[in-house]
CSV table of C-alpha atoms and ligand atoms in Angstrom, one decimal:
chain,number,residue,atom,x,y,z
A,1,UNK,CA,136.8,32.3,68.6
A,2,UNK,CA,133.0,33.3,69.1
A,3,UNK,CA,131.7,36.5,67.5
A,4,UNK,CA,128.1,38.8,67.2
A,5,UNK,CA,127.3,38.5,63.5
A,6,UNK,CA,124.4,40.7,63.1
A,7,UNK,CA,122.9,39.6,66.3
A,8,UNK,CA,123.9,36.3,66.1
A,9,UNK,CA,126.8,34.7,68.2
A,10,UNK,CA,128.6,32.3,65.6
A,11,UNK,CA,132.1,30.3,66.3
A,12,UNK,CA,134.7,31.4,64.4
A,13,UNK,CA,138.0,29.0,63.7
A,14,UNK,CA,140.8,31.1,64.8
A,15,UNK,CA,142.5,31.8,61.5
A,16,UNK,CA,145.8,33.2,63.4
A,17,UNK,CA,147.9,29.8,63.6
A,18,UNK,CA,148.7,29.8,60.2
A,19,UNK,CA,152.3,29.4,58.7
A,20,UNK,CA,154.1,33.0,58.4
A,21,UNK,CA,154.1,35.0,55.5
A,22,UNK,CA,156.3,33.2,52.3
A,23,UNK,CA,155.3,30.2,53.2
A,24,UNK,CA,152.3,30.8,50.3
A,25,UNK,CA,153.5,29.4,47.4
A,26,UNK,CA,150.3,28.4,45.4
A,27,UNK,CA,147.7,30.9,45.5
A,28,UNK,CA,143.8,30.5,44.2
A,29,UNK,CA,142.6,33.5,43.5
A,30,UNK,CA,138.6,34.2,43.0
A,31,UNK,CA,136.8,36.8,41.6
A,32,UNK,CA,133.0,37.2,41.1
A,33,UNK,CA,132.1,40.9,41.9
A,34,UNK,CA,130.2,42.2,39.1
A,35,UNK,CA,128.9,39.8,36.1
A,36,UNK,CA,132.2,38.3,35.0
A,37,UNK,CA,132.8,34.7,37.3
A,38,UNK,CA,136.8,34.0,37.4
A,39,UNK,CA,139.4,32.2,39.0
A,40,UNK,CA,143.2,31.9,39.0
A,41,UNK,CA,145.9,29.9,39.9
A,42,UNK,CA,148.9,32.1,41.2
A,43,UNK,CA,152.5,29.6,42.0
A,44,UNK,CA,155.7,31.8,43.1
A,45,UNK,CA,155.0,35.1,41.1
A,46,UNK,CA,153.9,33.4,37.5
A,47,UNK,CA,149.8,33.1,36.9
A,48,UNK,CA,149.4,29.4,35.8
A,49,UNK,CA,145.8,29.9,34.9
A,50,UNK,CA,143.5,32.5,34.2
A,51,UNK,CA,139.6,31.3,33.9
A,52,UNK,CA,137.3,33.9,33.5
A,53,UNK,CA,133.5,32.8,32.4
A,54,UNK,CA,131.4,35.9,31.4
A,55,UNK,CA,127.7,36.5,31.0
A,56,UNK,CA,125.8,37.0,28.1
A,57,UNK,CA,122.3,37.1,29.8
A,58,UNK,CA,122.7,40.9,30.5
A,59,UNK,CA,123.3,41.7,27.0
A,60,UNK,CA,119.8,42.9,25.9
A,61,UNK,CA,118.9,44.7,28.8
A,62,UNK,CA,122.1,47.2,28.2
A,63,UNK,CA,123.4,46.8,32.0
A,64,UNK,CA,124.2,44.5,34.4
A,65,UNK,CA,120.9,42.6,36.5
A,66,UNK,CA,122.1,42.1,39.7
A,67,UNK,CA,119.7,39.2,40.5
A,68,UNK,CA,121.0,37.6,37.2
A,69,UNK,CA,125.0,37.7,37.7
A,70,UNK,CA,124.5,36.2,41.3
A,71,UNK,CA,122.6,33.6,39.2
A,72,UNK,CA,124.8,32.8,37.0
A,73,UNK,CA,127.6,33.3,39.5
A,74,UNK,CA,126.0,30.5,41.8
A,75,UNK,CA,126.3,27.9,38.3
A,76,UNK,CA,129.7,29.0,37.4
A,77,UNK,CA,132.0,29.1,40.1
A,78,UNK,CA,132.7,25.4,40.9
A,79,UNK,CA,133.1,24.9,36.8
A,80,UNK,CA,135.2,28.1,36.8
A,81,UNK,CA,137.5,27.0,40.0
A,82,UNK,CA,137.7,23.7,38.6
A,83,UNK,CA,138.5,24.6,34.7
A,84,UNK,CA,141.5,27.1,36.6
A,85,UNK,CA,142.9,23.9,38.6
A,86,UNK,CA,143.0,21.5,35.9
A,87,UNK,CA,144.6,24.3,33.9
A,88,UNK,CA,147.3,24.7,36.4
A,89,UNK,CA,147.9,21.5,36.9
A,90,UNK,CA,147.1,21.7,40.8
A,91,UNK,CA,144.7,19.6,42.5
A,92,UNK,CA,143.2,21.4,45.8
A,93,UNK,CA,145.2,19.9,48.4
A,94,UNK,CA,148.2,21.8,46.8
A,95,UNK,CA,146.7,25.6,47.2
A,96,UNK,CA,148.4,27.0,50.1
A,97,UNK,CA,145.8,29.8,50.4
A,98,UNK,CA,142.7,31.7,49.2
A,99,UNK,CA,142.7,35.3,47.7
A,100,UNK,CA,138.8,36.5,46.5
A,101,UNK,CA,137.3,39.7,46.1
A,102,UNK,CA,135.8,41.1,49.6
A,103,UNK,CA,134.1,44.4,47.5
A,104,UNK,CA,133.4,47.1,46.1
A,105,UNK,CA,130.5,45.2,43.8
A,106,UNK,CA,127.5,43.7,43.6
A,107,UNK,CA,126.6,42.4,47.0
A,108,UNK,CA,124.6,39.2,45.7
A,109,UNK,CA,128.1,38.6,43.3
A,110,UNK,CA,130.2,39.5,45.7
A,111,UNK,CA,128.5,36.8,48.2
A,112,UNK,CA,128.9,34.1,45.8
A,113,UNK,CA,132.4,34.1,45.6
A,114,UNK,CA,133.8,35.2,49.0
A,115,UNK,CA,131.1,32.5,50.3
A,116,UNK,CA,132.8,29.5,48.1
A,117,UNK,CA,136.6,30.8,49.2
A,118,UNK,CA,135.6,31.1,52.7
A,119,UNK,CA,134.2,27.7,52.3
A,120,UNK,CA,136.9,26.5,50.6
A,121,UNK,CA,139.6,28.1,52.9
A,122,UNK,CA,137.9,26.5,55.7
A,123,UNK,CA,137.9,23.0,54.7
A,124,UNK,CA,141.1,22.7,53.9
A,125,UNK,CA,142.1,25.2,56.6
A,126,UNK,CA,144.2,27.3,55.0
A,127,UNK,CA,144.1,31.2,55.1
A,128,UNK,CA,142.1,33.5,53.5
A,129,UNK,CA,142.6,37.0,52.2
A,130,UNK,CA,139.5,39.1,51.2
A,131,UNK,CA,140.5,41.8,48.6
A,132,UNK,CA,140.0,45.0,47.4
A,133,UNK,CA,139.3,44.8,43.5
A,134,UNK,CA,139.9,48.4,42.6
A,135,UNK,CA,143.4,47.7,44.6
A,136,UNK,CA,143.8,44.4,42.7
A,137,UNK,CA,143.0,46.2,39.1
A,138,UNK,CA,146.1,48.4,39.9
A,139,UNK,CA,147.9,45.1,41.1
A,140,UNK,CA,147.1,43.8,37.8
A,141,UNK,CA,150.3,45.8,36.5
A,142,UNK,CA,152.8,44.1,38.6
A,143,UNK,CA,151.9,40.5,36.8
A,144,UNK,CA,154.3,41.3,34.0
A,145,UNK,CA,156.1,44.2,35.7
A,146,UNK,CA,157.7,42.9,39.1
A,147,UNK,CA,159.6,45.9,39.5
A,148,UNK,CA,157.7,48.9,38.8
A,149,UNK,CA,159.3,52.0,39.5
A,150,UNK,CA,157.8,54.0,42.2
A,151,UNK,CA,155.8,56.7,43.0
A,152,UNK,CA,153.4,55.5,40.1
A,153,UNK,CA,150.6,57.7,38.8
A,154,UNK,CA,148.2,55.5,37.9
A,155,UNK,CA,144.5,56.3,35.7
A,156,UNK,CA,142.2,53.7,36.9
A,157,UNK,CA,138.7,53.4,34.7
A,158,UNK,CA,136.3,50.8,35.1
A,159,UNK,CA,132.7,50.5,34.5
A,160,UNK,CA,131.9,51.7,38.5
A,161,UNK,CA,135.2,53.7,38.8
A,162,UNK,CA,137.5,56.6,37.3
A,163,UNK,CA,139.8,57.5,39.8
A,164,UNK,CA,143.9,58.7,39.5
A,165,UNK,CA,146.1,56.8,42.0
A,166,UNK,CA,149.2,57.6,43.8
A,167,UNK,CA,150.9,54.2,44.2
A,168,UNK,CA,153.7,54.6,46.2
A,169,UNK,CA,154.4,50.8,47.1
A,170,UNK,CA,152.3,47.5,46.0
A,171,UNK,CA,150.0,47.7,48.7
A,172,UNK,CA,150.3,51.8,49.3
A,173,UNK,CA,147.6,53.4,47.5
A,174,UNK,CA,146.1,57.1,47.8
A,175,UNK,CA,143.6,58.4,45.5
A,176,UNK,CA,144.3,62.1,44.3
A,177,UNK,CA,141.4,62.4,41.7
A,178,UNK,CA,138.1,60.7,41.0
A,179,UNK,CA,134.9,61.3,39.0
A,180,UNK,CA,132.0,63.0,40.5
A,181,UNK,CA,129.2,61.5,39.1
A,182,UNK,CA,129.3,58.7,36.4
A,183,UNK,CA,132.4,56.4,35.3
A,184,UNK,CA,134.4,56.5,32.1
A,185,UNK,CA,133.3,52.7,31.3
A,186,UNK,CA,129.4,53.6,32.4
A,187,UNK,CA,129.6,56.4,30.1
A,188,UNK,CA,130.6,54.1,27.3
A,189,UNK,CA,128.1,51.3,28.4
A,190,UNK,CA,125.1,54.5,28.6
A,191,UNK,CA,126.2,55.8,24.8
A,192,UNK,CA,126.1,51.9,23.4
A,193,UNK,CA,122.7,51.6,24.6
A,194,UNK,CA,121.5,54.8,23.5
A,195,UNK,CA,123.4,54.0,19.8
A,196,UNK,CA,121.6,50.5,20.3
A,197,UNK,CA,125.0,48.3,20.8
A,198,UNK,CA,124.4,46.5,23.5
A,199,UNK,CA,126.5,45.7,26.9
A,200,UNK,CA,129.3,46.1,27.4
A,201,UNK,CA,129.5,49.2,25.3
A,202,UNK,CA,133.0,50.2,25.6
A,203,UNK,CA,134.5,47.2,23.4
A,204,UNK,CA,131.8,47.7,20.7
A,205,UNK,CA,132.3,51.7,20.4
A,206,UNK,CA,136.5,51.2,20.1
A,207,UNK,CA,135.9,48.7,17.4
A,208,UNK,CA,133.6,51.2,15.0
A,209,UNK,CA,135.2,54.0,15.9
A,210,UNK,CA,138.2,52.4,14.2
A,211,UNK,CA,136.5,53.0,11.1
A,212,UNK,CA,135.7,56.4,12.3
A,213,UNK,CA,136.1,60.2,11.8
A,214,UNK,CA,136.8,61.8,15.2
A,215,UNK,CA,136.4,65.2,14.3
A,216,UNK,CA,133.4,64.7,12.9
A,217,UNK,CA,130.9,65.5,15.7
A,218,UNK,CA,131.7,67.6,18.9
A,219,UNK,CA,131.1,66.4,22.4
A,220,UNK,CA,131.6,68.0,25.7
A,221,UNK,CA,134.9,67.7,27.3
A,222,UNK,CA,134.5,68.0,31.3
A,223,UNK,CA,136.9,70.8,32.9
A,224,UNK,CA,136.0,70.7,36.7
A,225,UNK,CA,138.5,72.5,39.1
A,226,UNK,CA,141.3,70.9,40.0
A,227,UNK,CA,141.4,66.7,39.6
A,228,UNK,CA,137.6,66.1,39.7
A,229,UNK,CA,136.4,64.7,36.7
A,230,UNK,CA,132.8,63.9,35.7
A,231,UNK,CA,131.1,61.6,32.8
A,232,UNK,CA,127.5,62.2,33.3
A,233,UNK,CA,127.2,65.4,30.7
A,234,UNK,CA,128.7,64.4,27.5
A,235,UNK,CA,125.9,61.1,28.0
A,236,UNK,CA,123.4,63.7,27.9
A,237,UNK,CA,124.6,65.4,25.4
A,238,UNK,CA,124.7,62.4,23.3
A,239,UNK,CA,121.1,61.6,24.1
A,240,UNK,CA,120.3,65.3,22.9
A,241,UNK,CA,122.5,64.9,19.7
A,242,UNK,CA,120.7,62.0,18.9
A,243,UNK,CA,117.6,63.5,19.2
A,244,UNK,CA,117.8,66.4,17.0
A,245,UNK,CA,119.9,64.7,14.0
A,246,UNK,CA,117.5,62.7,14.2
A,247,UNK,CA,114.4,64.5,13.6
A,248,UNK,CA,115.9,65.5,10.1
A,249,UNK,CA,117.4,62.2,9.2
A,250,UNK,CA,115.7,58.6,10.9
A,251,UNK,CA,118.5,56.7,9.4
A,252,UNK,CA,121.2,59.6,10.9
A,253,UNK,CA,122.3,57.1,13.8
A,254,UNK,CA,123.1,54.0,11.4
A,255,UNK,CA,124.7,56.0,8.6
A,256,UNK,CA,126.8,57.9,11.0
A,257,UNK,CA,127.8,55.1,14.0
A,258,UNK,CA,131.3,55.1,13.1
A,259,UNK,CA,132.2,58.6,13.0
A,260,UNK,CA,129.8,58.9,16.0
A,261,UNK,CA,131.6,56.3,18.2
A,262,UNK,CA,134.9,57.8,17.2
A,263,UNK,CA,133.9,61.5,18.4
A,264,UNK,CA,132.5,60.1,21.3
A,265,UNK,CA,135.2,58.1,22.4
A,266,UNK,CA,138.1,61.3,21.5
A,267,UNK,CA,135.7,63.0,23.8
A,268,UNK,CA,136.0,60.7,26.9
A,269,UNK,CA,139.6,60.0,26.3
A,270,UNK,CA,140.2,63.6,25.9
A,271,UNK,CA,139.0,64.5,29.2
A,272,UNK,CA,140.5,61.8,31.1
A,273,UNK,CA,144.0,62.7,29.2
A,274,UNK,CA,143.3,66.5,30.2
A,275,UNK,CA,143.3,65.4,33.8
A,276,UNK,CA,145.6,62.9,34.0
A,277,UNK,CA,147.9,65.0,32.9
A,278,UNK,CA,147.9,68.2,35.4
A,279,UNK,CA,147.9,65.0,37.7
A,280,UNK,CA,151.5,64.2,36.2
A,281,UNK,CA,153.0,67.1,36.3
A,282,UNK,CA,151.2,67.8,40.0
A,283,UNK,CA,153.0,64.6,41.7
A,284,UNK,CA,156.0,63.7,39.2
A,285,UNK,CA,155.6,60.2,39.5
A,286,UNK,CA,158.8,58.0,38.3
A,287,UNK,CA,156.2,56.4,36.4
A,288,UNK,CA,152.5,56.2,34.9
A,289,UNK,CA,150.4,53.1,34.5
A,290,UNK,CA,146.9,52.8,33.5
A,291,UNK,CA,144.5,50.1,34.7
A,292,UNK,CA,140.9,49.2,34.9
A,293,UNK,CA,138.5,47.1,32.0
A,294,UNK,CA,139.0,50.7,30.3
A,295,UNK,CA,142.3,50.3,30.1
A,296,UNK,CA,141.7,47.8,26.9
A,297,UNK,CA,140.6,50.9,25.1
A,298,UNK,CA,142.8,51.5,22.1
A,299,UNK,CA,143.0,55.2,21.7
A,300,UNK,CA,143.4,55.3,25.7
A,301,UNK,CA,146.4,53.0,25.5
A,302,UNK,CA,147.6,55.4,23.0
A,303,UNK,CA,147.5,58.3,24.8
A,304,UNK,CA,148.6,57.2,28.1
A,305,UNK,CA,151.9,55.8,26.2
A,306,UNK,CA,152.1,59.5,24.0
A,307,UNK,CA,152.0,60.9,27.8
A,308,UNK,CA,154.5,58.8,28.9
A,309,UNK,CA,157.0,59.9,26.0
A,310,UNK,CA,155.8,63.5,26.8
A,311,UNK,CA,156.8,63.4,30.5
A,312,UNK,CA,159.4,61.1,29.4
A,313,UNK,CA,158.4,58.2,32.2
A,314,UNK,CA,158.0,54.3,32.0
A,315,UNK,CA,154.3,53.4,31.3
A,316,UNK,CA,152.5,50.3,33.0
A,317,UNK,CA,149.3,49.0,31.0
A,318,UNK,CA,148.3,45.6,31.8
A,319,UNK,CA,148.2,42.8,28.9
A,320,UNK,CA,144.6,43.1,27.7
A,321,UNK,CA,143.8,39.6,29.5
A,322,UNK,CA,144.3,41.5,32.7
A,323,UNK,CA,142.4,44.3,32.2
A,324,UNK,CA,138.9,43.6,32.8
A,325,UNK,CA,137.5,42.2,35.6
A,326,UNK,CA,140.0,38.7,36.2
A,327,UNK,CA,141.4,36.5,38.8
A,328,UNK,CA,144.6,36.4,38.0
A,329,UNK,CA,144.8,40.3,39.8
A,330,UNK,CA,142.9,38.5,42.8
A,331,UNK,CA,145.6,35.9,43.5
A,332,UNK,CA,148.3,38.7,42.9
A,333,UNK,CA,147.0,41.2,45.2
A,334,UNK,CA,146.6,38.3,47.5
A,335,UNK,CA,149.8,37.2,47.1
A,336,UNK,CA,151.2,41.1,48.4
A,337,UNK,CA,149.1,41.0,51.0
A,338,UNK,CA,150.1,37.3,52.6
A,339,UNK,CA,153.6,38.4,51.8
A,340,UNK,CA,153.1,41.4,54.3
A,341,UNK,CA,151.6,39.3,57.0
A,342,UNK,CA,147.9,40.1,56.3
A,343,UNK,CA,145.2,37.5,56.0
A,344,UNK,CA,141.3,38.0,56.6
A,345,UNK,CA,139.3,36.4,59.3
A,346,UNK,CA,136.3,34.3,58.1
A,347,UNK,CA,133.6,36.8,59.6
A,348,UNK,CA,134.6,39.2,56.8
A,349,UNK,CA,131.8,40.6,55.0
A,350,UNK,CA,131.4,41.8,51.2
A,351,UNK,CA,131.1,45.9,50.9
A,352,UNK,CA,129.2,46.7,47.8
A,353,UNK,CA,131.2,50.2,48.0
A,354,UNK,CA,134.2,52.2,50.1
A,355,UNK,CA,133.0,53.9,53.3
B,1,KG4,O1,137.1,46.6,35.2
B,1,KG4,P1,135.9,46.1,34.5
B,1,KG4,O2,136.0,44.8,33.8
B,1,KG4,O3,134.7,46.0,35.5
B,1,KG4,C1,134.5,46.9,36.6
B,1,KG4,O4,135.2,46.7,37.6
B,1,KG4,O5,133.6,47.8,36.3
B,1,KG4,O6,135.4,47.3,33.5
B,1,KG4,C2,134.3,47.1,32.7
B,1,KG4,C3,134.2,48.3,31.9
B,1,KG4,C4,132.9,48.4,31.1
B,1,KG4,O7,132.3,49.6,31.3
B,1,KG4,C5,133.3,48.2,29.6
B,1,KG4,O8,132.5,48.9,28.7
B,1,KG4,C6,134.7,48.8,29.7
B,1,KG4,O9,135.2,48.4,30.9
B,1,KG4,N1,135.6,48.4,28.6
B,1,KG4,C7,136.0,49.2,27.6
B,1,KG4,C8,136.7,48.4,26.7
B,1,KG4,N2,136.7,47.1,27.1
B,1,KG4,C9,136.0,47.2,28.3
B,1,KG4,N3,135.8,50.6,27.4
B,1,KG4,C10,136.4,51.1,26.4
B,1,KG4,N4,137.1,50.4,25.4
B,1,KG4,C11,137.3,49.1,25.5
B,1,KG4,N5,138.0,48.5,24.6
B,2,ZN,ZN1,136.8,45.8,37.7
């Protein structure tokens, strides 16, 4: 097949004389969209490895540097792919096809990866499935939970994302609510670098505020109409705390980071509660799940399971190994879609966000 790739004519191999859906049994899946490089081995619904290398290099800069993950990318993936099949036991003659993460991202991050499993795909000319990752962090889920009870209302926060979903199959998604301005995780990731913590900031802030008071200081708790949320005020309003405590009192940040983290983190959990709630009882779902790197957060896995006795539905959270960004989502969302016929043709291009 010949095709115009931004004004170029390339020759395409025809990727439709594959073997039909099923016949997938061994899956590699690859992931590589933001600054964490991973790769998994999926084989007939069980994850046989999990690889996921992370990077440390954006650590004092308090956010991720594009030009730096695709760096590091372009050094771990053959390591990380490699680690993943020695893990499963599989050499690469026995993967049957290749799942990797087609966007939303970074687009030099996103290239690494979806490069190497086209490559990949192509020399041993098997199929290839770009995916969606904000999909494959709700497919995450359905690792340990084959048979999730549908319509599920799921609360899906990441460090780009905050959205609610309405999942009514596993591959059937609609989004009913979303943030208007920043994420859940970027508002943790913002208030660790103004408390000086470092990136990622969400992991760092549940830890202290374990030792915290979270009464102890007020923040802002968005209530936009309907199921709109937004993240970018109580940052703001941490920065101007800050501020002013601290013109009485230098030390005020150190002596109070525990009790600050907690009353910052009830804040953010509070208003994505308040929301997902009205959400709930809006759709009554048969069940709720929650998904997303924020999903590791303690007091959010709390609440999401208090809701779920409240509304008195099963509750999906993933296993915190499949909550962040990981492969082993990649090969599962894969997996659904090769099961329903659907593979992706080798001009496919990375989209850093949805249309
Ligand atoms: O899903 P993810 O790994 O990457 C994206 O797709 O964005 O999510 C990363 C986000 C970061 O903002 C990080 O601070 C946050 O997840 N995160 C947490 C926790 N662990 C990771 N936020 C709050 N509490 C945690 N324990
Ligand atoms: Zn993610």
């Amino acid at each position: 097949m010949r095709c115009l790739l931004n004004g170029f004519e390339i020759k395409i191999r025809d990727c439709q004389g594959f073997p039909p859906p099923m016949l997938h049994s061994t899956i590699l899946g690859i992931e590589s969209s933001c600054d964490d490089t991973a790769a998994a081995v999926w084989y007939k619904g069980k994850i046989l490895a999990n690889i996921t290398a992370g990077q440390k290099v954006h650590e004092i800069y308090g956010g991720v540097v594009p030009e730096l993950a695709s760096r590091a990318h372009q050094s771990n993936i053959i390591p990380v792919i490699d680690t993943a099949l020695k893990t499963a036991n599989k050499s690469l003659n026995e993967i049957d096809a290749i799942a990797c993460t087609a966007g939303p991202g970074l687009m030099g991050s996103l290239l690494v990866g979806l490069n190497t499993a086209k490559g990949l795909a192509m020399s041993l000319n098997i199929p290839f499935v770009g995916v969606d990752h904000l999909k494959a962090h709700i497919t995450a889920l359905f690792i340990e939970n084959t048979e999730p009870r549908f319509p599920l209302l799921v609360l899906l926060v990441s460090g780009g994302h905050t959205q609610i979903v309405l999942v009514e199959s596993e591959t059937k998604m609609e989004i009913v609510g979303r943030t208007l301005d920043d994420a859940a995780g970027e508002a943790f990731d913002k208030a660790a670098k103004l408390l000086g913590l470092g990136y990622p900031g969400g992991p760092v802030i549940d830890k202290l505020a374990a030792k915290g008071e979270d009464n102890k200081f007020l923040f802002p708790v968005s209530k936009l109409p309907a199921l709109d949320m937004s993240f970018s005020g109580i940052k703001t309003a941490l920065l101007y705390f800050l501020r002013e405590q601290q013109k009485n009192n230098e030390h005020f940040r150190e002596a109070e980071i525990e009790n600050i983290c907690a009353s910052f983190q009830k804040a953010i959990v509070d208003s994505l509660m308040y929301k997902f709630n009205l959400a709930v009882k809006q759709y009554r779902p048969a069940g709720i799940g929650l998904a997303g790197g924020v999903s590791a957060n303690s007091r959010l896995r709390n609440a999401v399971q208090n809701a779920g006795s409240q509304h008195r539905l099963p509750v999906y959270i993933p296993s915190f190994e499949f909550c962040t960004d990981n492969a082993a989502m990649i090969a599962t969302a894969g997996a659904m879609m090769l099961k329903n016929g659907q593979h992706s043709d080798f001009a496919l291009l990375p989209f850093s966000r949805h249309k």
